[in-house]
Every structure is written in structure tokens, then in C-alpha cells.
């Protein structure tokens, strides 16, 4: 039973790390675009779409194992 619980914990840790990495990349990309004068709205919209799709997919994968 502890092995199953550890698997779920590992999934959640990987999900959190992936979320933090995506948020850090989005922040860096937005900062870079602000300082170069590029339009930022398309980048934020694309990052939000990828983030939401990734989050929904990860929740589906974690929930689908039960």
C-alpha cells in the first residue's frame, strides 16, 4: 500500500515541478519581451493555454490511475 501512495506522491511532485518550470519560463519570456519591445499578449495567451492543457492532462493521468 505504501508503494501505491509513493507513486501518487511522486506524480504530484513531478506535476508541481513541471508547473513551476512552466511558470518560470513564462515569466522569463514575458520579461524578455517587455525589454525588447515585442508584443507580450500573444506569449501570455499561448503560455496560459499550454499551462491549462498540461494541468488538465496531468490531472486526467493522475486521476485515471485509480
N, CA, C and O atoms as a GROMACS GRO file, in nm:
protein
  264
    1UNK      N    1   0.082  -0.119   0.000
    1UNK     CA    2   0.000   0.000   0.000
    1UNK      C    3   0.086   0.126   0.000
    1UNK      O    4   0.052   0.225  -0.064
    2UNK      N    5   0.198   0.122   0.072
    2UNK     CA    6   0.284   0.240   0.074
    2UNK      C    7   0.345   0.267  -0.064
    2UNK      O    8   0.372   0.381  -0.099
    3UNK      N    9   0.367   0.161  -0.139
    3UNK     CA   10   0.422   0.179  -0.274
    3UNK      C   11   0.325   0.258  -0.362
    3UNK      O   12   0.366   0.345  -0.439
    4UNK      N   13   0.198   0.227  -0.351
    4UNK     CA   14   0.098   0.299  -0.430
    4UNK      C   15   0.091   0.446  -0.388
    4UNK      O   16   0.081   0.534  -0.473
    5UNK      N   17   0.095   0.471  -0.259
    5UNK     CA   18   0.092   0.608  -0.209
    5UNK      C   19   0.216   0.684  -0.255
    5UNK      O   20   0.206   0.801  -0.291
    6UNK      N   21   0.331   0.619  -0.255
    6UNK     CA   22   0.454   0.683  -0.300
    6UNK      C   23   0.445   0.719  -0.448
    6UNK      O   24   0.494   0.824  -0.489
    7UNK      N   25   0.382   0.634  -0.528
    7UNK     CA   26   0.366   0.663  -0.669
    7UNK      C   27   0.282   0.787  -0.692
    7UNK      O   28   0.314   0.869  -0.778
    8UNK      N   29   0.176   0.801  -0.617
    8UNK     CA   30   0.092   0.920  -0.630
    8UNK      C   31   0.166   1.044  -0.583
    8UNK      O   32   0.153   1.150  -0.644
    9UNK      N   33   0.242   1.031  -0.476
    9UNK     CA   34   0.319   1.145  -0.427
    9UNK      C   35   0.422   1.188  -0.530
    9UNK      O   36   0.443   1.307  -0.553
   10UNK      N   37   0.486   1.091  -0.592
   10UNK     CA   38   0.586   1.122  -0.695
   10UNK      C   39   0.520   1.191  -0.814
   10UNK      O   40   0.577   1.284  -0.871
   11UNK      N   41   0.400   1.147  -0.850
   11UNK     CA   42   0.328   1.213  -0.960
   11UNK      C   43   0.298   1.358  -0.925
   11UNK      O   44   0.312   1.446  -1.009
   12UNK      N   45   0.258   1.381  -0.803
   12UNK     CA   46   0.225   1.518  -0.763
   12UNK      C   47   0.349   1.605  -0.757
   12UNK      O   48   0.344   1.723  -0.793
   13UNK      N   49   0.460   1.550  -0.712
   13UNK     CA   50   0.585   1.626  -0.708
   13UNK      C   51   0.628   1.663  -0.850
   13UNK      O   52   0.668   1.777  -0.875
   14UNK      N   53   0.618   1.569  -0.942
   14UNK     CA   54   0.652   1.598  -1.081
   14UNK      C   55   0.558   1.702  -1.140
   14UNK      O   56   0.601   1.788  -1.218
   15UNK      N   57   0.430   1.696  -1.105
   15UNK     CA   58   0.334   1.795  -1.153
   15UNK      C   59   0.369   1.934  -1.102
   15UNK      O   60   0.364   2.031  -1.177
   16UNK      N   61   0.405   1.944  -0.974
   16UNK     CA   62   0.442   2.074  -0.916
   16UNK      C   63   0.570   2.126  -0.981
   16UNK      O   64   0.578   2.245  -1.013
   17UNK      N   65   0.668   2.040  -1.001
   17UNK     CA   66   0.793   2.083  -1.064
   17UNK      C   67   0.769   2.129  -1.208
   17UNK      O   68   0.828   2.228  -1.252
   18UNK      N   69   0.685   2.058  -1.280
   18UNK     CA   70   0.654   2.099  -1.418
   18UNK      C   71   0.582   2.233  -1.419
   18UNK      O   72   0.609   2.318  -1.504
   19UNK      N   73   0.489   2.252  -1.326
   19UNK     CA   74   0.418   2.380  -1.317
   19UNK      C   75   0.513   2.494  -1.285
   19UNK      O   76   0.505   2.601  -1.346
   20UNK      N   77   0.601   2.472  -1.190
   20UNK     CA   78   0.697   2.578  -1.154
   20UNK      C   79   0.791   2.610  -1.270
   20UNK      O   80   0.822   2.726  -1.294
   21UNK      N   81   0.834   2.508  -1.341
   21UNK     CA   82   0.920   2.530  -1.456
   21UNK      C   83   0.849   2.609  -1.565
   21UNK      O   84   0.908   2.698  -1.626
   22UNK      N   85   0.724   2.575  -1.591
   22UNK     CA   86   0.648   2.647  -1.693
   22UNK      C   87   0.624   2.792  -1.651
   22UNK      O   88   0.634   2.883  -1.733
   23UNK      N   89   0.591   2.813  -1.524
   23UNK     CA   90   0.570   2.950  -1.477
   23UNK      C   91   0.699   3.031  -1.483
   23UNK      O   92   0.697   3.149  -1.519
   24UNK      N   93   0.812   2.969  -1.448
   24UNK     CA   94   0.940   3.040  -1.456
   24UNK      C   95   0.973   3.075  -1.600
   24UNK      O   96   1.019   3.186  -1.628
   25UNK      N   97   0.952   2.982  -1.692
   25UNK     CA   98   0.979   3.010  -1.833
   25UNK      C   99   0.888   3.120  -1.886
   25UNK      O  100   0.933   3.206  -1.961
   26UNK      N  101   0.761   3.117  -1.846
   26UNK     CA  102   0.668   3.221  -1.890
   26UNK      C  103   0.709   3.357  -1.837
   26UNK      O  104   0.705   3.456  -1.910
   27UNK      N  105   0.750   3.362  -1.710
   27UNK     CA  106   0.796   3.488  -1.653
   27UNK      C  107   0.919   3.541  -1.723
   27UNK      O  108   0.929   3.660  -1.753
   28UNK      N  109   1.014   3.452  -1.750
   28UNK     CA  110   1.136   3.494  -1.819
   28UNK      C  111   1.104   3.544  -1.960
   28UNK      O  112   1.157   3.645  -2.004
   29UNK      N  113   1.017   3.471  -2.029
   29UNK     CA  114   0.981   3.510  -2.165
   29UNK      C  115   0.909   3.645  -2.167
   29UNK      O  116   0.936   3.728  -2.253
   30UNK      N  117   0.820   3.666  -2.072
   30UNK     CA  118   0.749   3.794  -2.064
   30UNK      C  119   0.847   3.907  -2.033
   30UNK      O  120   0.839   4.015  -2.093
   31UNK      N  121   0.939   3.884  -1.942
   31UNK     CA  122   1.039   3.986  -1.906
   31UNK      C  123   1.124   4.022  -2.028
   31UNK      O  124   1.152   4.139  -2.055
   32UNK      N  125   1.165   3.919  -2.102
   32UNK     CA  126   1.248   3.941  -2.221
   32UNK      C  127   1.171   4.020  -2.326
   32UNK      O  128   1.227   4.109  -2.390
   33UNK      N  129   1.045   3.988  -2.345
   33UNK     CA  130   0.967   4.059  -2.446
   33UNK      C  131   0.938   4.202  -2.406
   33UNK      O  132   0.934   4.291  -2.491
   34UNK      N  133   0.918   4.226  -2.279
   34UNK     CA  134   0.896   4.364  -2.232
   34UNK      C  135   1.020   4.448  -2.261
   34UNK      O  136   1.010   4.562  -2.306
   35UNK      N  137   1.137   4.392  -2.234
   35UNK     CA  138   1.261   4.467  -2.252
   35UNK      C  139   1.306   4.480  -2.397
   35UNK      O  140   1.387   4.567  -2.428
   36UNK      N  141   1.254   4.396  -2.485
   36UNK     CA  142   1.289   4.411  -2.627
   36UNK      C  143   1.181   4.485  -2.705
   36UNK      O  144   1.199   4.515  -2.822
   37UNK      N  145   1.069   4.514  -2.641
   37UNK     CA  146   0.962   4.587  -2.706
   37UNK      C  147   0.869   4.502  -2.791
   37UNK      O  148   0.790   4.556  -2.868
   38UNK      N  149   0.878   4.372  -2.779
   38UNK     CA  150   0.790   4.283  -2.855
   38UNK      C  151   0.652   4.278  -2.789
   38UNK      O  152   0.638   4.305  -2.670
   39UNK      N  153   0.549   4.244  -2.866
   39UNK     CA  154   0.416   4.231  -2.806
   39UNK      C  155   0.412   4.112  -2.709
   39UNK      O  156   0.460   4.004  -2.741
   40UNK      N  157   0.356   4.134  -2.593
   40UNK     CA  158   0.359   4.033  -2.488
   40UNK      C  159   0.231   3.951  -2.480
   40UNK      O  160   0.233   3.838  -2.434
   41UNK      N  161   0.120   4.007  -2.525
   41UNK     CA  162  -0.009   3.939  -2.510
   41UNK      C  163  -0.013   3.802  -2.580
   41UNK      O  164  -0.065   3.708  -2.520
   42UNK      N  165   0.038   3.786  -2.702
   42UNK     CA  166   0.036   3.651  -2.763
   42UNK      C  167   0.115   3.548  -2.682
   42UNK      O  168   0.076   3.432  -2.674
   43UNK      N  169   0.226   3.591  -2.624
   43UNK     CA  170   0.306   3.498  -2.544
   43UNK      C  171   0.232   3.456  -2.419
   43UNK      O  172   0.232   3.338  -2.383
   44UNK      N  173   0.169   3.551  -2.353
   44UNK     CA  174   0.095   3.518  -2.231
   44UNK      C  175  -0.024   3.428  -2.265
   44UNK      O  176  -0.052   3.333  -2.191
   45UNK      N  177  -0.094   3.456  -2.373
   45UNK     CA  178  -0.208   3.373  -2.413
   45UNK      C  179  -0.164   3.230  -2.447
   45UNK      O  180  -0.229   3.134  -2.407
   46UNK      N  181  -0.054   3.217  -2.519
   46UNK     CA  182  -0.004   3.083  -2.554
   46UNK      C  183   0.043   3.008  -2.430
   46UNK      O  184   0.016   2.889  -2.416
   47UNK      N  185   0.113   3.077  -2.341
   47UNK     CA  186   0.161   3.012  -2.219
   47UNK      C  187   0.045   2.968  -2.132
   47UNK      O  188   0.050   2.860  -2.073
   48UNK      N  189  -0.058   3.050  -2.122
   48UNK     CA  190  -0.175   3.013  -2.043
   48UNK      C  191  -0.246   2.892  -2.103
   48UNK      O  192  -0.290   2.803  -2.030
   49UNK      N  193  -0.256   2.888  -2.235
   49UNK     CA  194  -0.320   2.773  -2.300
   49UNK      C  195  -0.240   2.645  -2.276
   49UNK      O  196  -0.298   2.540  -2.246
   50UNK      N  197  -0.108   2.653  -2.288
   50UNK     CA  198  -0.024   2.536  -2.264
   50UNK      C  199  -0.031   2.493  -2.118
   50UNK      O  200  -0.039   2.374  -2.088
   51UNK      N  201  -0.029   2.589  -2.027
   51UNK     CA  202  -0.036   2.560  -1.884
   51UNK      C  203  -0.168   2.489  -1.850
   51UNK      O  204  -0.168   2.387  -1.781
   52UNK      N  205  -0.279   2.542  -1.898
   52UNK     CA  206  -0.409   2.483  -1.868
   52UNK      C  207  -0.424   2.344  -1.930
   52UNK      O  208  -0.479   2.254  -1.868
   53UNK      N  209  -0.375   2.328  -2.053
   53UNK     CA  210  -0.382   2.197  -2.117
   53UNK      C  211  -0.294   2.096  -2.044
   53UNK      O  212  -0.333   1.982  -2.025
   54UNK      N  213  -0.175   2.138  -2.004
   54UNK     CA  214  -0.086   2.050  -1.929
   54UNK      C  215  -0.143   2.013  -1.794
   54UNK      O  216  -0.133   1.897  -1.752
   55UNK      N  217  -0.202   2.109  -1.726
   55UNK     CA  218  -0.261   2.082  -1.595
   55UNK      C  219  -0.379   1.986  -1.609
   55UNK      O  220  -0.391   1.892  -1.530
   56UNK      N  221  -0.464   2.010  -1.707
   56UNK     CA  222  -0.579   1.921  -1.728
   56UNK      C  223  -0.532   1.780  -1.765
   56UNK      O  224  -0.588   1.681  -1.717
   57UNK      N  225  -0.431   1.771  -1.850
   57UNK     CA  226  -0.379   1.640  -1.887
   57UNK      C  227  -0.316   1.567  -1.771
   57UNK      O  228  -0.334   1.446  -1.756
   58UNK      N  229  -0.243   1.638  -1.688
   58UNK     CA  230  -0.180   1.575  -1.572
   58UNK      C  231  -0.285   1.529  -1.472
   58UNK      O  232  -0.273   1.420  -1.416
   59UNK      N  233  -0.387   1.610  -1.450
   59UNK     CA  234  -0.494   1.569  -1.359
   59UNK      C  235  -0.566   1.446  -1.413
   59UNK      O  236  -0.603   1.357  -1.337
   60UNK      N  237  -0.585   1.441  -1.545
   60UNK     CA  238  -0.650   1.326  -1.605
   60UNK      C  239  -0.564   1.201  -1.588
   60UNK      O  240  -0.616   1.093  -1.557
   61UNK      N  241  -0.433   1.215  -1.609
   61UNK     CA  242  -0.344   1.100  -1.595
   61UNK      C  243  -0.339   1.051  -1.451
   61UNK      O  244  -0.345   0.930  -1.426
   62UNK      N  245  -0.328   1.143  -1.356
   62UNK     CA  246  -0.322   1.103  -1.216
   62UNK      C  247  -0.455   1.043  -1.172
   62UNK      O  248  -0.458   0.941  -1.105
   63UNK      N  249  -0.564   1.106  -1.210
   63UNK     CA  250  -0.696   1.056  -1.172
   63UNK      C  251  -0.733   0.928  -1.244
   63UNK      O  252  -0.810   0.848  -1.191
   64UNK      N  253  -0.680   0.907  -1.362
   64UNK     CA  254  -0.712   0.789  -1.440
   64UNK      C  255  -0.650   0.661  -1.388
   64UNK      O  256  -0.690   0.552  -1.430
   65UNK      N  257  -0.554   0.671  -1.299
   65UNK     CA  258  -0.487   0.552  -1.247
   65UNK      C  259  -0.564   0.487  -1.133
   65UNK      O  260  -0.533   0.373  -1.096
   66UNK      N  261  -0.660   0.554  -1.078
   66UNK     CA  262  -0.733   0.498  -0.962
   66UNK      C  263  -0.818   0.381  -1.000
   66UNK      O  264  -0.885   0.323  -0.915
   0.00000   0.00000   0.00000
